[in-house]
Short mmCIF file of C-alpha atoms in Angstrom, two decimals:
data_model
loop_
_atom_site.label_atom_id
_atom_site.label_comp_id
_atom_site.label_asym_id
_atom_site.label_seq_id
_atom_site.Cartn_x
_atom_site.Cartn_y
_atom_site.Cartn_z
CA GLY A 1 13.63 7.55 -4.80
CA GLU A 2 11.01 4.64 -5.66
CA ASP A 3 11.81 1.55 -7.90
CA VAL A 4 8.13 1.84 -9.16
CA GLU A 5 7.58 4.39 -12.06
CA GLN A 6 4.27 5.73 -12.93
CA SER A 7 2.79 8.51 -14.96
CA LEU A 8 1.44 10.79 -12.31
CA PHE A 9 -1.62 11.81 -14.13
CA LEU A 10 -4.45 10.46 -16.19
CA SER A 11 -7.47 11.73 -17.07
CA VAL A 12 -10.12 10.82 -19.27
CA ARG A 13 -14.07 11.76 -19.73
CA GLU A 14 -16.81 9.40 -18.49
CA GLY A 15 -17.36 6.29 -20.93
CA ASP A 16 -13.99 6.20 -22.41
CA SER A 17 -11.34 3.45 -21.20
CA SER A 18 -8.67 4.44 -18.76
CA VAL A 19 -5.28 2.83 -19.26
CA ILE A 20 -2.70 2.94 -15.98
CA ASN A 21 0.73 2.17 -16.48
CA CYS A 22 3.99 1.24 -14.43
CA THR A 23 7.16 -0.22 -14.42
CA TYR A 24 9.38 -1.80 -11.53
CA THR A 25 12.84 -3.16 -11.72
CA ASP A 26 12.40 -5.66 -9.26
CA SER A 27 12.35 -8.87 -12.34
CA SER A 28 12.49 -11.33 -8.48
CA SER A 29 8.72 -9.93 -7.68
CA THR A 30 6.36 -12.17 -6.96
CA TYR A 31 3.08 -10.69 -6.75
CA LEU A 32 2.11 -7.42 -8.63
CA TYR A 33 -0.71 -4.95 -7.36
CA TRP A 34 -2.68 -2.36 -8.65
CA TYR A 35 -4.43 -0.05 -5.33
CA LYS A 36 -6.86 2.81 -5.68
CA GLN A 37 -6.77 5.53 -2.45
CA GLU A 38 -9.83 7.82 -2.52
CA PRO A 39 -9.38 10.61 -0.85
CA GLY A 40 -8.83 10.21 3.14
CA ALA A 41 -8.81 6.85 2.98
CA GLY A 42 -6.19 3.53 3.00
CA LEU A 43 -6.06 1.63 0.15
CA GLN A 44 -8.33 -0.65 -1.46
CA LEU A 45 -7.06 -4.21 -3.25
CA LEU A 46 -8.44 -3.86 -6.87
CA THR A 47 -6.30 -6.28 -8.56
CA TYR A 48 -3.13 -8.50 -8.42
CA ILE A 49 -0.93 -10.43 -10.45
CA PHE A 50 1.57 -13.61 -10.28
CA SER A 51 4.72 -13.14 -11.83
CA ASN A 52 3.81 -15.77 -13.97
CA MET A 53 0.38 -14.49 -15.65
CA ASP A 54 0.40 -12.51 -18.07
CA MET A 55 -2.68 -11.20 -18.62
CA LYS A 56 -5.65 -10.94 -15.51
CA GLN A 57 -8.97 -10.03 -15.98
CA ASP A 58 -12.20 -8.59 -12.91
CA GLN A 59 -15.28 -7.25 -14.34
CA ARG A 60 -14.10 -3.62 -15.69
CA LEU A 61 -10.68 -4.68 -14.64
CA THR A 62 -8.16 -5.76 -16.92
CA VAL A 63 -4.01 -5.83 -16.04
CA LEU A 64 -1.60 -6.74 -18.10
CA LEU A 65 1.56 -7.63 -17.21
CA ASN A 66 5.04 -7.87 -19.62
CA LYS A 67 7.34 -8.69 -17.23
CA LYS A 68 10.09 -9.56 -20.58
CA ASP A 69 9.76 -4.98 -20.41
CA LYS A 70 8.63 -5.68 -16.45
CA HIS A 71 5.33 -3.57 -17.84
CA LEU A 72 2.47 -3.36 -16.06
CA SER A 73 -1.05 -1.86 -16.61
CA LEU A 74 -4.65 -1.10 -15.89
CA ARG A 75 -6.99 -0.61 -17.92
CA ILE A 76 -10.59 0.25 -16.13
CA ALA A 77 -13.23 -0.29 -18.75
CA ASP A 78 -16.01 2.23 -19.14
CA THR A 79 -14.91 4.53 -16.51
CA GLN A 80 -17.19 6.58 -14.59
CA THR A 81 -16.55 9.89 -11.79
CA GLY A 82 -16.31 7.22 -9.14
CA ASP A 83 -13.10 5.93 -10.41
CA SER A 84 -11.79 8.95 -10.35
CA ALA A 85 -8.74 8.64 -7.22
CA ILE A 86 -4.83 8.19 -7.20
CA TYR A 87 -4.30 4.19 -8.56
CA PHE A 88 -1.02 2.23 -7.00
CA CYS A 89 0.77 -0.49 -8.42
CA ALA A 90 3.41 -1.97 -6.27
CA GLU A 91 5.59 -4.88 -6.11
CA ARG A 92 6.00 -7.39 -4.08
CA GLY A 93 9.72 -8.07 -3.05
CA ASN A 94 11.15 -11.54 -2.57
CA ASN A 95 12.15 -9.85 1.75
CA ASN A 96 7.92 -9.80 1.44
CA ASP A 97 8.17 -6.64 1.76
CA MET A 98 6.03 -3.94 -1.27
CA ARG A 99 7.86 -0.93 -2.94
CA PHE A 100 5.24 0.95 -4.68
CA GLY A 101 5.25 3.26 -7.19
CA ALA A 102 3.64 7.40 -6.75
CA GLY A 103 0.23 6.86 -7.63
CA THR A 104 -1.56 7.86 -10.65
CA ARG A 105 -4.74 10.99 -10.22
CA LEU A 106 -6.95 9.50 -12.16
CA THR A 107 -9.51 12.75 -13.25
CA VAL A 108 -12.93 11.52 -14.81
CA LYS A 109 -14.38 14.50 -16.67
CA PRO A 110 -18.52 13.61 -17.45
CA LYS B 1 -15.22 -10.58 8.02
CA ALA B 2 -13.80 -7.42 9.79
CA GLY B 3 -11.67 -5.14 7.70
CA VAL B 4 -7.94 -3.93 9.17
CA THR B 5 -8.65 -1.72 12.05
CA GLN B 6 -6.36 0.86 12.88
CA THR B 7 -6.82 2.91 15.81
CA PRO B 8 -7.09 6.24 16.85
CA ARG B 9 -7.96 7.14 13.28
CA TYR B 10 -6.34 10.63 13.77
CA LEU B 11 -3.54 11.82 16.41
CA ILE B 12 -2.16 15.08 17.16
CA LYS B 13 1.58 15.02 19.16
CA THR B 14 4.20 17.70 20.07
CA ARG B 15 7.75 17.59 18.72
CA GLY B 16 9.79 14.98 21.25
CA GLN B 17 7.16 13.13 22.40
CA GLN B 18 5.67 9.12 21.57
CA VAL B 19 3.35 7.50 20.24
CA THR B 20 1.52 3.76 19.96
CA LEU B 21 -0.19 3.17 16.84
CA SER B 22 -2.73 0.17 17.14
CA CYS B 23 -3.58 -2.02 14.09
CA SER B 24 -5.71 -5.37 14.14
CA PRO B 25 -5.75 -7.69 11.23
CA ILE B 26 -7.72 -9.48 9.28
CA SER B 27 -9.02 -12.50 11.66
CA GLY B 28 -6.70 -15.39 9.94
CA HIS B 29 -4.53 -13.04 9.01
CA ARG B 30 -0.37 -13.35 10.76
CA SER B 31 1.55 -10.71 8.52
CA VAL B 32 1.36 -7.41 9.29
CA SER B 33 3.41 -4.66 8.20
CA TRP B 34 3.55 -1.28 8.49
CA TYR B 35 3.42 1.91 5.88
CA GLN B 36 4.53 5.23 6.19
CA GLN B 37 2.38 7.64 2.87
CA THR B 38 3.36 11.03 2.53
CA PRO B 39 2.95 13.65 0.05
CA GLY B 40 7.07 14.11 -0.48
CA GLN B 41 7.90 10.33 -0.39
CA GLY B 42 5.39 7.96 -0.92
CA LEU B 43 4.02 4.98 0.39
CA GLN B 44 7.50 4.01 1.70
CA PHE B 45 7.55 0.35 3.71
CA LEU B 46 8.49 0.14 7.86
CA PHE B 47 7.99 -3.39 8.85
CA GLU B 48 6.78 -6.51 7.98
CA TYR B 49 6.32 -8.73 11.59
CA PHE B 50 4.47 -12.57 11.02
CA SER B 51 3.79 -14.91 14.41
CA GLU B 52 5.26 -12.56 16.86
CA THR B 53 8.28 -11.67 14.88
CA GLN B 54 10.04 -9.28 12.69
CA ARG B 55 10.67 -10.15 9.50
CA ASN B 56 11.71 -8.11 7.63
CA LYS B 57 13.01 -3.95 8.04
CA GLY B 58 12.84 -0.40 6.22
CA ASN B 59 14.84 2.24 5.88
CA PHE B 60 13.49 4.06 8.82
CA PRO B 61 15.76 5.20 12.28
CA GLY B 62 15.56 3.61 15.70
CA ARG B 63 12.76 5.57 16.68
CA PHE B 64 10.56 3.59 14.88
CA SER B 65 9.86 0.22 16.22
CA GLY B 66 7.20 -2.74 16.31
CA ARG B 67 5.02 -5.17 17.52
CA GLN B 68 2.97 -7.57 17.11
CA PHE B 69 1.05 -9.54 19.89
CA SER B 70 -0.09 -13.77 19.54
CA ASN B 71 -3.58 -13.27 18.35
CA SER B 72 -1.48 -10.58 15.89
CA ARG B 73 -2.50 -7.21 16.05
CA SER B 74 0.99 -5.10 15.95
CA GLU B 75 1.65 -1.51 17.52
CA MET B 76 4.49 0.81 16.31
CA ASN B 77 5.56 3.07 18.01
CA VAL B 78 7.69 5.84 17.62
CA SER B 79 9.67 8.42 19.79
CA THR B 80 10.92 10.54 19.89
CA LEU B 81 9.08 12.73 17.79
CA GLU B 82 9.67 15.32 14.87
CA LEU B 83 8.12 17.66 12.18
CA GLY B 84 8.77 15.25 9.61
CA ASP B 85 7.33 12.42 11.39
CA SER B 86 3.73 13.88 10.38
CA ALA B 87 1.68 11.28 7.66
CA LEU B 88 -0.92 9.11 6.79
CA TYR B 89 0.55 5.81 8.44
CA LEU B 90 -0.68 2.49 6.88
CA CYS B 91 -1.11 -0.81 8.08
CA ALA B 92 -2.10 -4.41 6.00
CA SER B 93 -2.60 -7.95 6.82
CA SER B 94 -1.50 -10.92 4.74
CA ARG B 95 -2.82 -14.55 5.23
CA LEU B 96 -0.28 -15.76 2.99
CA ASN B 97 2.36 -13.55 0.65
CA THR B 98 -0.36 -12.73 -1.81
CA GLU B 99 -2.65 -10.08 -0.82
CA ALA B 100 -2.03 -7.48 1.51
CA PHE B 101 -5.41 -5.17 2.41
CA PHE B 102 -4.96 -2.05 4.48
CA GLY B 103 -6.32 -0.64 6.93
CA GLN B 104 -7.87 3.54 6.57
CA GLY B 105 -4.81 4.37 8.54
CA THR B 106 -3.95 6.87 10.84
CA ARG B 107 -2.93 10.60 10.62
CA LEU B 108 -0.16 11.81 12.74
CA THR B 109 0.44 15.21 12.50
CA VAL B 110 3.69 16.53 14.42
CA VAL B 111 3.29 20.20 16.07
#
């Protein structure tokens, strides 16, 4: 099973904020990532955060990291229908491998 | 700047055959990693190459192998294909151990 856990589904209304949560288990992880995957496509890097930071903001995206609880979240402000996709949380371990969660399917309703 | 290029995009093979997938990383990136994505197992790490050397390997059988060339392009090979090898194979390229950019993937179907 995955070392990284995410809820599988999230549904929001267009214009609302979306918050996707993730927990990881490796306290020595150096970087944590959020990727977006649309049907039939590869993974698009949305943002990443170094483990010594607790917040990173990039336009509509805000990443929060609680290292004590090993909890990572991605907030998407003003969610649009084009944001509908699967969102993956990932951690980079000491061996440089990346471990992914199962993905959260975000559905944005008009 | 060109992104990560994977070829081919789609492949259909029969059980017992072998297959070679190719990945061209972003220019200047020396690290290439491979992942297998399936509905049942999600995204799983296969291996990582850096400067032509395998630096790390996931928990896959020896039928899965790879290599990296001096221009950082990488290939992965799967021998004696099984039905369960049907998956989307994704390649990621990194300059340092920070961002990892993925290609569009190669969808392999084994029949």
